mmCIF file of C-alpha atoms in Angstrom:
data_model
loop_
_atom_site.group_PDB
_atom_site.id
_atom_site.type_symbol
_atom_site.label_atom_id
_atom_site.label_comp_id
_atom_site.label_asym_id
_atom_site.label_seq_id
_atom_site.Cartn_x
_atom_site.Cartn_y
_atom_site.Cartn_z
ATOM 1 C CA MET A 1 6.361 -25.477 -1.064
ATOM 2 C CA THR A 2 9.755 -24.879 -0.264
ATOM 3 C CA ASP A 3 9.701 -20.709 1.755
ATOM 4 C CA SER A 4 10.875 -18.625 -1.865
ATOM 5 C CA SER A 5 12.041 -15.997 0.513
ATOM 6 C CA LYS A 6 15.144 -18.218 0.921
ATOM 7 C CA SER A 7 15.272 -19.545 -2.439
ATOM 8 C CA VAL A 8 18.447 -18.322 -4.786
ATOM 9 C CA VAL A 9 19.148 -19.760 -8.136
ATOM 10 C CA LYS A 10 21.646 -22.146 -8.068
ATOM 11 C CA LYS A 11 24.156 -21.612 -11.679
ATOM 12 C CA ASP A 12 22.664 -24.999 -12.626
ATOM 13 C CA PRO A 13 19.528 -24.242 -12.621
ATOM 14 C CA PRO A 14 17.199 -26.570 -10.164
ATOM 15 C CA LYS A 15 14.617 -27.496 -10.734
ATOM 16 C CA TYR A 16 12.381 -26.580 -7.286
ATOM 17 C CA SER A 17 11.058 -29.057 -4.369
ATOM 18 C CA THR A 18 7.023 -28.358 -3.447
ATOM 19 C CA GLU A 19 5.233 -29.681 -0.357
ATOM 20 C CA MET A 20 1.825 -29.937 -2.845
ATOM 21 C CA ASP A 21 0.896 -33.642 -4.874
ATOM 22 C CA GLN A 22 2.693 -33.462 -8.377
ATOM 23 C CA GLN A 23 -0.977 -34.038 -10.140
ATOM 24 C CA THR A 24 -1.529 -30.240 -7.948
ATOM 25 C CA ALA A 25 1.241 -28.285 -9.441
ATOM 26 C CA ARG A 26 0.684 -29.871 -12.724
ATOM 27 C CA VAL A 27 -2.989 -27.780 -13.282
ATOM 28 C CA LEU A 28 -1.094 -25.042 -11.561
ATOM 29 C CA PHE A 29 1.766 -25.126 -14.094
ATOM 30 C CA GLU A 30 -1.177 -25.710 -17.225
ATOM 31 C CA ASN A 31 -3.425 -22.832 -15.555
ATOM 32 C CA CYS A 32 -1.460 -20.316 -13.088
ATOM 33 C CA ALA A 33 0.674 -17.373 -14.779
ATOM 34 C CA PHE A 34 3.968 -16.709 -15.447
ATOM 35 C CA LEU A 35 6.858 -13.898 -15.714
ATOM 36 C CA ILE A 36 9.756 -13.633 -17.320
ATOM 37 C CA ILE A 37 12.494 -11.616 -16.658
ATOM 38 C CA ALA A 38 15.731 -10.878 -18.668
ATOM 39 C CA GLY A 39 18.835 -9.452 -18.202
ATOM 40 C CA VAL A 40 18.841 -8.754 -14.710
ATOM 41 C CA PRO A 41 22.496 -9.104 -13.019
ATOM 42 C CA ARG A 42 23.358 -11.275 -10.715
ATOM 43 C CA ALA A 43 22.692 -11.220 -7.092
ATOM 44 C CA THR A 44 19.411 -8.087 -7.831
ATOM 45 C CA GLU A 45 17.046 -8.985 -5.182
ATOM 46 C CA PHE A 46 14.078 -10.168 -6.656
ATOM 47 C CA GLY A 47 10.657 -10.334 -5.440
ATOM 48 C CA MET A 48 6.888 -10.191 -5.673
ATOM 49 C CA ASP A 49 4.503 -9.433 -2.932
ATOM 50 C CA PHE A 50 5.818 -11.005 0.610
ATOM 51 C CA SER A 51 8.875 -13.395 -0.956
ATOM 52 C CA SER A 52 11.834 -12.276 -2.372
ATOM 53 C CA HIS A 53 14.391 -14.182 -4.257
ATOM 54 C CA GLN A 54 18.634 -12.918 -4.215
ATOM 55 C CA ILE A 55 19.018 -13.934 -7.941
ATOM 56 C CA ASP A 56 20.933 -16.046 -10.080
ATOM 57 C CA GLU A 57 22.430 -15.779 -13.677
ATOM 58 C CA ASN A 58 20.167 -18.907 -14.879
ATOM 59 C CA PHE A 59 17.312 -16.937 -12.714
ATOM 60 C CA ARG A 60 14.208 -15.961 -16.024
ATOM 61 C CA GLY A 61 11.214 -15.353 -13.029
ATOM 62 C CA MET A 62 8.870 -16.790 -11.820
ATOM 63 C CA LYS A 63 5.515 -19.579 -11.896
ATOM 64 C CA LEU A 64 2.444 -20.724 -10.626
ATOM 65 C CA ILE A 65 1.577 -16.966 -10.013
ATOM 66 C CA PRO A 66 -2.406 -17.314 -9.096
ATOM 67 C CA GLU A 67 -4.590 -14.854 -10.735
ATOM 68 C CA GLY A 68 -5.017 -11.612 -9.537
ATOM 69 C CA PRO A 69 -2.872 -7.827 -8.197
ATOM 70 C CA HIS A 70 0.426 -9.064 -7.373
ATOM 71 C CA TYR A 71 3.326 -6.717 -6.815
ATOM 72 C CA VAL A 72 6.644 -7.446 -8.666
ATOM 73 C CA TYR A 73 9.959 -5.304 -7.445
ATOM 74 C CA CYS A 74 14.126 -5.261 -7.743
ATOM 75 C CA ALA A 75 16.594 -3.729 -5.674
ATOM 76 C CA SER A 76 19.868 -3.839 -7.315
ATOM 77 C CA GLN A 77 22.982 -4.773 -5.108
ATOM 78 C CA SER A 78 26.629 -2.799 -5.013
ATOM 79 C CA PRO A 79 29.606 -4.356 -6.026
ATOM 80 C CA TYR A 80 30.052 -4.137 -1.170
ATOM 81 C CA GLY A 81 26.897 -5.847 -0.759
ATOM 82 C CA ASP A 82 25.278 -2.785 -0.030
ATOM 83 C CA VAL A 83 21.164 -3.249 -1.267
ATOM 84 C CA GLY A 84 19.340 -0.433 -3.474
ATOM 85 C CA ALA A 85 15.952 1.111 -3.546
ATOM 86 C CA ARG A 86 12.921 -0.967 -4.210
ATOM 87 C CA VAL A 87 11.890 0.000 -7.907
ATOM 88 C CA GLY A 88 8.203 -1.897 -8.926
ATOM 89 C CA PHE A 89 4.965 -2.071 -10.204
ATOM 90 C CA MET A 90 1.797 -3.994 -9.658
ATOM 91 C CA HIS A 91 0.364 -5.696 -12.063
ATOM 92 C CA TYR A 92 -3.559 -8.264 -12.354
ATOM 93 C CA PHE A 93 -2.168 -10.962 -13.865
ATOM 94 C CA LYS A 94 -4.162 -13.325 -15.678
ATOM 95 C CA PRO A 95 -4.695 -17.311 -15.782
ATOM 96 C CA LYS A 96 -2.607 -19.202 -18.829
ATOM 97 C CA GLU A 97 -0.662 -14.912 -18.558
ATOM 98 C CA ILE A 98 2.999 -14.297 -19.088
ATOM 99 C CA VAL A 99 4.119 -11.429 -18.654
ATOM 100 C CA ILE A 100 7.061 -10.248 -20.027
ATOM 101 C CA ARG A 101 9.310 -7.494 -18.548
ATOM 102 C CA GLU A 102 13.567 -6.737 -18.719
ATOM 103 C CA TRP A 103 16.647 -4.501 -17.362
ATOM 104 C CA ASP A 104 16.984 -1.469 -17.758
ATOM 105 C CA PRO A 105 20.925 -1.420 -17.087
ATOM 106 C CA ASP A 106 21.114 2.265 -17.410
ATOM 107 C CA LYS A 107 18.278 2.939 -14.351
ATOM 108 C CA GLU A 108 19.105 -0.262 -12.801
ATOM 109 C CA GLU A 109 14.899 -0.546 -12.252
ATOM 110 C CA LEU A 110 12.349 -3.594 -14.503
ATOM 111 C CA ARG A 111 11.223 -2.130 -18.112
ATOM 112 C CA HIS A 112 8.736 -3.430 -19.959
ATOM 113 C CA ARG A 113 10.371 -5.157 -23.225
ATOM 114 C CA ARG A 114 12.264 -3.115 -26.076
ATOM 115 C CA GLN A 115 11.689 -5.049 -28.723
ATOM 116 C CA ASP A 116 8.966 -5.738 -31.394
ATOM 117 C CA LEU A 117 6.795 -8.123 -31.769
ATOM 118 C CA VAL A 118 6.983 -9.265 -28.453
ATOM 119 C CA ASP A 119 3.617 -10.391 -29.164
ATOM 120 C CA VAL A 120 4.966 -13.231 -30.979
ATOM 121 C CA GLU A 121 7.877 -13.906 -28.278
ATOM 122 C CA ILE A 122 5.579 -14.282 -25.612
ATOM 123 C CA GLY A 123 4.163 -17.274 -28.419
ATOM 124 C CA LYS A 124 7.465 -19.082 -28.585
ATOM 125 C CA ILE A 125 7.722 -18.515 -25.080
ATOM 126 C CA ARG A 126 3.711 -20.235 -24.673
ATOM 127 C CA GLU A 127 5.461 -23.197 -26.796
ATOM 128 C CA ASN A 128 8.634 -23.592 -24.960
ATOM 129 C CA ILE A 129 7.169 -22.941 -21.407
ATOM 130 C CA LYS A 130 8.215 -26.721 -20.101
ATOM 131 C CA ASP A 131 12.069 -26.077 -21.195
ATOM 132 C CA LEU A 132 11.700 -22.796 -19.230
ATOM 133 C CA ASP A 133 10.206 -24.981 -16.239
ATOM 134 C CA ARG A 134 13.967 -25.329 -13.917
ATOM 135 C CA PHE A 135 14.495 -22.098 -14.907
ATOM 136 C CA LEU A 136 11.483 -20.667 -13.029
ATOM 137 C CA ALA A 137 10.304 -20.040 -9.650
ATOM 138 C CA PRO A 138 7.778 -20.449 -7.636
ATOM 139 C CA TYR A 139 5.328 -18.636 -5.780
ATOM 140 C CA ASP A 140 5.373 -18.365 -2.765
ATOM 141 C CA PHE A 141 1.938 -20.615 -1.380
ATOM 142 C CA GLU A 142 2.641 -20.276 2.512
ATOM 143 C CA MET A 143 2.096 -16.594 2.448
ATOM 144 C CA TYR A 144 -0.880 -16.253 -0.381
ATOM 145 C CA GLU A 145 -3.968 -16.636 1.863
ATOM 146 C CA LYS A 146 -1.917 -13.073 3.342
ATOM 147 C CA TRP A 147 -1.186 -11.858 0.563
ATOM 148 C CA LYS A 148 -5.347 -12.194 0.404
ATOM 149 C CA THR A 149 -6.612 -10.676 3.482
ATOM 150 C CA PHE A 150 -4.396 -7.095 2.169
ATOM 151 C CA THR A 151 -5.360 -7.402 -1.358
ATOM 152 C CA ARG A 152 -8.900 -8.127 -1.102
ATOM 153 C CA HIS A 153 -10.529 -5.275 -2.666
ATOM 154 C CA ILE A 154 -7.729 -4.380 -5.558
ATOM 155 C CA THR A 155 -9.475 -4.904 -8.898
ATOM 156 C CA GLU A 156 -7.910 -4.059 -11.983
ATOM 157 C CA PRO A 157 -9.299 -1.867 -13.292
ATOM 158 C CA GLN A 158 -8.033 0.322 -9.653
ATOM 159 C CA ILE A 159 -4.531 -1.226 -10.233
ATOM 160 C CA GLN A 160 -4.824 0.867 -13.858
ATOM 161 C CA ALA A 161 -6.688 3.997 -12.446
ATOM 162 C CA LEU A 162 -3.875 3.905 -9.393
ATOM 163 C CA MET A 163 -0.366 3.362 -11.317
ATOM 164 C CA PRO A 164 2.484 5.879 -11.692
ATOM 165 C CA SER A 165 1.599 6.409 -16.046
ATOM 166 C CA CYS A 166 5.149 5.547 -16.066
ATOM 167 C CA GLY A 167 4.302 2.141 -15.433
ATOM 168 C CA LEU A 168 7.068 1.987 -12.016
ATOM 169 C CA VAL A 169 6.169 2.533 -8.259
ATOM 170 C CA ARG A 170 9.823 3.801 -6.576
ATOM 171 C CA THR A 171 10.544 4.782 -2.946
ATOM 172 C CA ALA A 172 10.647 8.524 -3.093
ATOM 173 C CA VAL A 173 8.218 10.777 -5.350
ATOM 174 C CA GLU A 174 10.696 13.619 -7.241
ATOM 175 C CA TYR A 175 8.961 16.997 -7.069
ATOM 176 C CA LEU A 176 9.901 20.076 -9.570
ATOM 177 C CA SER A 177 11.469 22.628 -8.240
ATOM 178 C CA CYS A 178 9.347 25.619 -5.834
ATOM 179 C CA PRO A 179 9.811 28.915 -6.392
ATOM 180 C CA ASP A 180 10.989 31.000 -3.026
ATOM 181 C CA ALA A 181 7.473 32.825 -3.968
ATOM 182 C CA ASP A 182 5.025 30.008 -3.577
ATOM 183 C CA ARG A 183 6.848 29.314 -0.611
ATOM 184 C CA PRO A 184 3.872 28.776 2.025
ATOM 185 C CA ARG A 185 4.527 31.945 5.411
ATOM 186 C CA GLY A 186 3.783 32.098 8.887
ATOM 187 C CA GLY A 187 0.319 33.860 9.230
ATOM 188 C CA VAL A 188 -1.401 35.961 12.202
ATOM 189 C CA THR A 189 -4.170 33.865 13.864
ATOM 190 C CA THR A 190 -7.207 35.943 17.046
ATOM 191 C CA SER A 191 -7.209 32.866 19.917
ATOM 192 C CA PRO A 192 -5.459 30.474 21.393
ATOM 193 C CA ARG A 193 -8.227 28.162 19.954
ATOM 194 C CA LEU A 194 -8.596 28.674 16.457
ATOM 195 C CA ARG A 195 -5.651 29.062 16.622
ATOM 196 C CA THR A 196 -4.628 25.283 17.053
ATOM 197 C CA VAL A 197 -7.292 24.377 15.211
ATOM 198 C CA ARG A 198 -5.907 26.155 12.421
ATOM 199 C CA SER A 199 -3.121 23.919 12.789
ATOM 200 C CA ILE A 200 -4.602 20.923 12.139
ATOM 201 C CA ALA A 201 -5.748 21.550 9.837
ATOM 202 C CA ASP A 202 -2.861 23.292 8.463
ATOM 203 C CA GLU A 203 -0.554 20.406 9.152
ATOM 204 C CA ASP A 204 -0.300 19.891 5.143
ATOM 205 C CA ASP A 205 0.226 24.012 4.260
ATOM 206 C CA LEU A 206 3.097 23.863 5.966
ATOM 207 C CA LEU A 207 5.353 22.952 3.673
ATOM 208 C CA PRO A 208 5.496 23.824 -0.115
ATOM 209 C CA ASP A 209 2.520 23.053 -2.846
ATOM 210 C CA LEU A 210 5.507 20.372 -4.393
ATOM 211 C CA GLU A 211 4.554 18.729 -7.857
ATOM 212 C CA PRO A 212 5.585 15.371 -8.928
ATOM 213 C CA ILE A 213 6.855 14.616 -11.816
ATOM 214 C CA LYS A 214 4.455 13.077 -14.939
ATOM 215 C CA GLY A 215 3.651 10.558 -14.587
ATOM 216 C CA THR A 216 5.684 9.111 -11.896
ATOM 217 C CA ALA A 217 3.595 9.114 -8.717
ATOM 218 C CA PRO A 218 1.271 7.214 -7.998
ATOM 219 C CA ASN A 219 -3.077 8.766 -9.210
ATOM 220 C CA PHE A 220 -4.042 9.285 -5.908
ATOM 221 C CA THR A 221 -7.410 10.454 -4.728
ATOM 222 C CA LYS A 222 -6.532 13.956 -3.661
ATOM 223 C CA LEU A 223 -8.059 14.166 -0.602
ATOM 224 C CA PRO A 224 -10.829 17.072 0.861
ATOM 225 C CA LYS A 225 -10.198 19.065 2.935
ATOM 226 C CA ILE A 226 -11.186 22.583 5.013
ATOM 227 C CA ASN A 227 -9.874 25.626 3.232
ATOM 228 C CA THR A 228 -8.771 27.569 6.135
ATOM 229 C CA LYS A 229 -8.574 30.589 4.028
ATOM 230 C CA THR A 230 -12.135 31.670 2.947
ATOM 231 C CA ALA A 231 -13.841 28.800 5.651
ATOM 232 C CA ASN A 232 -15.523 31.166 8.635
ATOM 233 C CA PRO A 233 -13.940 29.585 12.571
ATOM 234 C CA SER A 234 -17.420 27.928 13.690
ATOM 235 C CA ASP A 235 -16.568 25.934 10.444
ATOM 236 C CA ILE A 236 -13.423 24.926 11.013
ATOM 237 C CA SER A 237 -14.194 24.006 14.506
ATOM 238 C CA SER A 238 -17.101 22.218 13.707
ATOM 239 C CA SER A 239 -14.822 20.287 10.278
ATOM 240 C CA TYR A 240 -12.367 19.251 13.813
ATOM 241 C CA MET A 241 -15.474 17.814 16.160
ATOM 242 C CA ASP A 242 -17.131 15.997 13.701
ATOM 243 C CA SER A 243 -15.692 15.763 9.536
ATOM 244 C CA ILE A 244 -18.493 14.360 7.998
ATOM 245 C CA GLY A 245 -18.665 16.452 4.473
ATOM 246 C CA LEU A 246 -14.828 15.699 4.230
ATOM 247 C CA VAL A 247 -16.096 11.986 4.973
ATOM 248 C CA GLU A 248 -19.256 12.745 1.953
ATOM 249 C CA ASN A 249 -16.683 13.954 -1.139
ATOM 250 C CA LEU A 250 -13.839 10.910 -0.197
ATOM 251 C CA LEU A 251 -16.717 8.797 0.059
ATOM 252 C CA ALA A 252 -18.094 10.198 -3.650
ATOM 253 C CA LYS A 253 -15.436 8.695 -5.255
ATOM 254 C CA GLY A 254 -17.118 5.344 -4.036
ATOM 255 C CA GLU A 255 -16.442 3.137 -1.151
ATOM 256 C CA LYS A 256 -14.645 0.393 -3.216
ATOM 257 C CA GLU A 257 -12.715 3.403 -4.562
ATOM 258 C CA ILE A 258 -11.809 4.147 -1.446
ATOM 259 C CA LEU A 259 -11.496 0.957 -0.167
ATOM 260 C CA ALA A 260 -9.179 -0.773 -2.924
ATOM 261 C CA GLU A 261 -6.855 2.435 -2.569
ATOM 262 C CA ILE A 262 -6.548 2.109 0.927
ATOM 263 C CA GLU A 263 -5.413 -1.202 0.629
ATOM 264 C CA PHE A 264 -2.325 -0.057 -2.636
ATOM 265 C CA SER A 265 -0.796 3.217 -0.830
ATOM 266 C CA PHE A 266 -0.289 -0.072 2.068
ATOM 267 C CA ILE A 267 1.597 -2.303 -0.246
ATOM 268 C CA LEU A 268 2.911 0.194 -1.974
ATOM 269 C CA TYR A 269 4.373 0.948 1.421
ATOM 270 C CA LEU A 270 5.077 -2.248 2.786
ATOM 271 C CA CYS A 271 6.505 -4.599 -0.022
ATOM 272 C CA GLY A 272 7.930 -1.330 -3.099
ATOM 273 C CA HIS A 273 8.599 0.535 1.000
ATOM 274 C CA SER A 274 7.483 3.712 -1.099
ATOM 275 C CA THR A 275 6.996 7.324 2.664
ATOM 276 C CA ASP A 276 4.735 9.198 0.195
ATOM 277 C CA ALA A 277 1.680 6.053 -0.222
ATOM 278 C CA LEU A 278 2.210 5.575 3.545
ATOM 279 C CA ALA A 279 2.164 9.285 3.826
ATOM 280 C CA HIS A 280 -0.796 8.876 1.586
ATOM 281 C CA TRP A 281 -2.446 5.748 4.183
ATOM 282 C CA ARG A 282 -2.182 8.674 7.216
ATOM 283 C CA ARG A 283 -3.893 10.802 5.662
ATOM 284 C CA ILE A 284 -6.563 8.676 4.575
ATOM 285 C CA LEU A 285 -6.556 7.734 8.124
ATOM 286 C CA ALA A 286 -7.118 10.800 10.128
ATOM 287 C CA LEU A 287 -9.747 11.932 7.546
ATOM 288 C CA VAL A 288 -11.819 9.292 7.827
ATOM 289 C CA CYS A 289 -11.844 8.736 11.676
ATOM 290 C CA ASN A 290 -13.586 11.978 12.789
ATOM 291 C CA SER A 291 -16.299 11.433 12.245
ATOM 292 C CA GLU A 292 -19.750 10.277 14.301
ATOM 293 C CA SER A 293 -22.046 10.931 11.692
ATOM 294 C CA ALA A 294 -20.040 8.827 8.946
ATOM 295 C CA VAL A 295 -19.602 6.058 10.566
ATOM 296 C CA GLU A 296 -23.986 5.823 11.046
ATOM 297 C CA LYS A 297 -24.202 7.402 6.933
ATOM 298 C CA PHE A 298 -21.386 4.975 6.186
ATOM 299 C CA LYS A 299 -21.896 1.566 8.213
ATOM 300 C CA HIS A 300 -20.541 -0.391 5.141
ATOM 301 C CA PHE A 301 -16.988 1.107 4.723
ATOM 302 C CA TYR A 302 -15.952 1.324 8.163
ATOM 303 C CA LYS A 303 -17.154 -1.533 8.784
ATOM 304 C CA ASN A 304 -14.640 -3.012 5.993
ATOM 305 C CA TYR A 305 -12.107 0.174 6.875
ATOM 306 C CA LEU A 306 -11.697 -2.404 10.466
ATOM 307 C CA LEU A 307 -11.411 -4.841 9.528
ATOM 308 C CA ILE A 308 -9.150 -3.550 6.510
ATOM 309 C CA ILE A 309 -6.605 -1.801 9.128
ATOM 310 C CA ARG A 310 -6.977 -4.225 11.571
ATOM 311 C CA GLU A 311 -3.917 -6.342 8.788
ATOM 312 C CA GLN A 312 -2.226 -3.620 8.388
ATOM 313 C CA LEU A 313 -1.738 -1.858 11.224
ATOM 314 C CA VAL A 314 -0.147 -4.653 12.420
ATOM 315 C CA GLU A 315 2.537 -3.570 9.337
ATOM 316 C CA LEU A 316 3.413 -0.859 10.486
ATOM 317 C CA PRO A 317 7.778 0.636 10.633
ATOM 318 C CA VAL A 318 8.194 0.917 14.766
ATOM 319 C CA GLU A 319 7.831 4.677 15.322
ATOM 320 C CA LEU A 320 4.500 3.903 14.725
ATOM 321 C CA MET A 321 4.338 1.251 16.956
ATOM 322 C CA GLU A 322 4.086 3.274 20.149
ATOM 323 C CA PRO A 323 1.254 2.950 22.720
ATOM 324 C CA THR A 324 1.687 6.565 23.096
ATOM 325 C CA GLU A 325 0.067 9.236 22.718
ATOM 326 C CA ASN A 326 2.578 11.083 20.945
ATOM 327 C CA ASN A 327 1.330 7.932 17.769
ATOM 328 C CA SER A 328 -0.717 10.892 16.032
ATOM 329 C CA VAL A 329 -1.556 6.775 14.124
ATOM 330 C CA TYR A 330 -2.142 5.210 17.652
ATOM 331 C CA LYS A 331 -4.785 8.073 18.239
ATOM 332 C CA ASP A 332 -6.601 8.072 15.361
ATOM 333 C CA VAL A 333 -7.013 4.889 15.497
ATOM 334 C CA LYS A 334 -8.021 5.146 19.000
ATOM 335 C CA LYS A 335 -10.758 8.726 18.194
ATOM 336 C CA LEU A 336 -11.588 6.224 15.109
ATOM 337 C CA VAL A 337 -12.832 2.636 17.603
ATOM 338 C CA ARG A 338 -14.892 5.349 19.121
ATOM 339 C CA ASN A 339 -16.260 6.819 16.456
ATOM 340 C CA CYS A 340 -17.187 3.236 15.029
ATOM 341 C CA VAL A 341 -18.241 2.271 19.002
ATOM 342 C CA LEU A 342 -20.620 5.475 19.299
ATOM 343 C CA GLY A 343 -21.930 4.523 15.550
ATOM 344 C CA GLY A 344 -22.913 1.798 16.016
ATOM 345 C CA LEU A 345 -20.436 -0.649 15.059
ATOM 346 C CA VAL A 346 -19.718 -1.770 18.606
ATOM 347 C CA ASP A 347 -19.314 -6.072 17.557
ATOM 348 C CA ARG A 348 -16.632 -5.015 14.450
ATOM 349 C CA ALA A 349 -15.798 -2.499 16.918
ATOM 350 C CA ASP A 350 -14.724 -5.134 19.570
ATOM 351 C CA HIS A 351 -12.882 -8.250 17.593
ATOM 352 C CA VAL A 352 -10.076 -4.971 16.345
ATOM 353 C CA THR A 353 -9.723 -3.678 19.760
ATOM 354 C CA LYS A 354 -9.403 -7.807 21.068
ATOM 355 C CA HIS A 355 -6.726 -8.500 17.519
ATOM 356 C CA LEU A 356 -4.684 -4.877 18.719
ATOM 357 C CA TYR A 357 -4.477 -5.426 22.164
ATOM 358 C CA GLU A 358 -3.689 -9.731 21.602
ATOM 359 C CA LYS A 359 -1.003 -8.058 18.667
ATOM 360 C CA MET A 360 0.139 -4.565 20.148
ATOM 361 C CA CYS A 361 -0.651 -4.365 23.700
ATOM 362 C CA TRP A 362 -2.582 -1.521 22.211
ATOM 363 C CA ASN A 363 -5.334 -0.420 24.664
ATOM 364 C CA PHE A 364 -8.129 1.345 23.926
ATOM 365 C CA ASN A 365 -10.587 0.832 27.479
ATOM 366 C CA ASP A 366 -10.380 4.729 27.868
ATOM 367 C CA ILE A 367 -11.968 5.627 24.428
ATOM 368 C CA LEU A 368 -15.356 6.457 25.902
ATOM 369 C CA ASP A 369 -13.764 9.173 28.067
ATOM 370 C CA GLU A 370 -13.910 13.138 27.256
ATOM 371 C CA ASP A 371 -10.406 14.667 24.956
ATOM 372 C CA PRO A 372 -9.963 17.689 27.080
ATOM 373 C CA GLU A 373 -9.583 18.679 23.407
ATOM 374 C CA ASP A 374 -13.476 17.901 22.975
ATOM 375 C CA LEU A 375 -14.546 19.645 25.927
ATOM 376 C CA PRO A 376 -15.777 23.135 24.481
ATOM 377 C CA VAL A 377 -13.541 26.593 24.762
ATOM 378 C CA VAL A 378 -15.068 30.039 25.655
ATOM 379 C CA VAL A 379 -12.958 32.363 23.831
ATOM 380 C CA GLU A 380 -13.170 36.443 24.131
ATOM 381 C CA THR A 381 -13.745 38.537 21.123
ATOM 382 C CA ASP A 382 -13.553 42.088 21.036
#
C-alpha cells in the first residue's frame, strides 16, 4: 500500500494502489469502517492516527478503517500556507460502520452532520459505497501495528468517558477568567527541609485554579495530592518519600481505566498536539514513579505501565528527551525504574532500560545509588 501520509487526492479521483492482493482488499472493503467528510476546504491537513493528507476538492474521507480506537483531526491552512492548530476527536470504529462529519466554516473544524435524517443518508451511502471508493483514501496499514501498541488498553466506553462533551479536542483548553481574589498568594514555611518538600508538593498550587469552559476539556481523572495546608510536616515528608497513599487513591478508579487514560492522554498530545494532555500525562508519571510500596502492591499495573511508557518516551518532544537532571521526565523515569527494581520487577525494568538506552541514550546504571535529596535531614525546631 502506498504511504498515505504522502497521498494527495488529485482533481481527477485516483484509484489508490495497494500492496495487498485484490481478495484481501475486497474483504477489508466489505468489513472495515468508513469515515465520510463533507465540505472540507482544499489544502486542509486531514489526519487519522499517524498518517495525514493534504486534501483536494474530491477528497471524501477514509476507507478500510480497522475496528478499534482511531484519532481523526483537521488543521486549516491560510492563503499564505500557514497551517492552523489541530482540532480532532477519538472514535471507536466498528466493523462496517459509516461515520459522517462535515466542515464548520466558522470554527474551521469538523462537526457532526447538521441535517435531519442522518440515518437515511448513511443508508444511501452504504448502498452506493462502491461508487465512492475512488474518492476515499485507504487507511495506512503500514503504521497500524505501531498504532495498536499505543492504544491497546483504550476501549469504546473509556473513549466516551474521556472525550470532552463538546466532542472535539483542541491543542489548548480554554479557561474561564480567574478573579484576582482567587489567585494564589505566597506563604511562609518554617524550615529549609519543609520548604523544599512543600515546594515539590505544591507546584500546581503556584498557578491559579482555573476552570475550563464547560464541556471543552477532556474528562481526565482529578489526580490526588497531599493537602499541604492541612497535613502535618510528617505526613508531607512521608508522602514525598513514598506516595503509596496517592497511588492507591488513583488506582481506586480501576487499573485498566488509568492505563487507558495514560494512553489516551498521550495520543491527544502525539496526534492532536494537546499541551494539556501532555501535562496530565506528566503528572501521572510524577505520581506513580514515587513509590516502591505501590510497585509491590500493584505489580500488574506497573508491568503494563512500563511497557506503555517504553513506547511513549521515544515520541516525546526534544526538550524532554535530554538525559539531564534538569529534565523532570528523565528524573521521574529513573525513579520509576529504581522503585520497580526494588519492588520486584527486575526483568521488566531491565527490558525497558535497554530499550531506552538504545533509542534515547538514557543511562540507568546509577539508579540504585542513594539520592542526596532522599538522605535524612535533621531539622531543628524552636
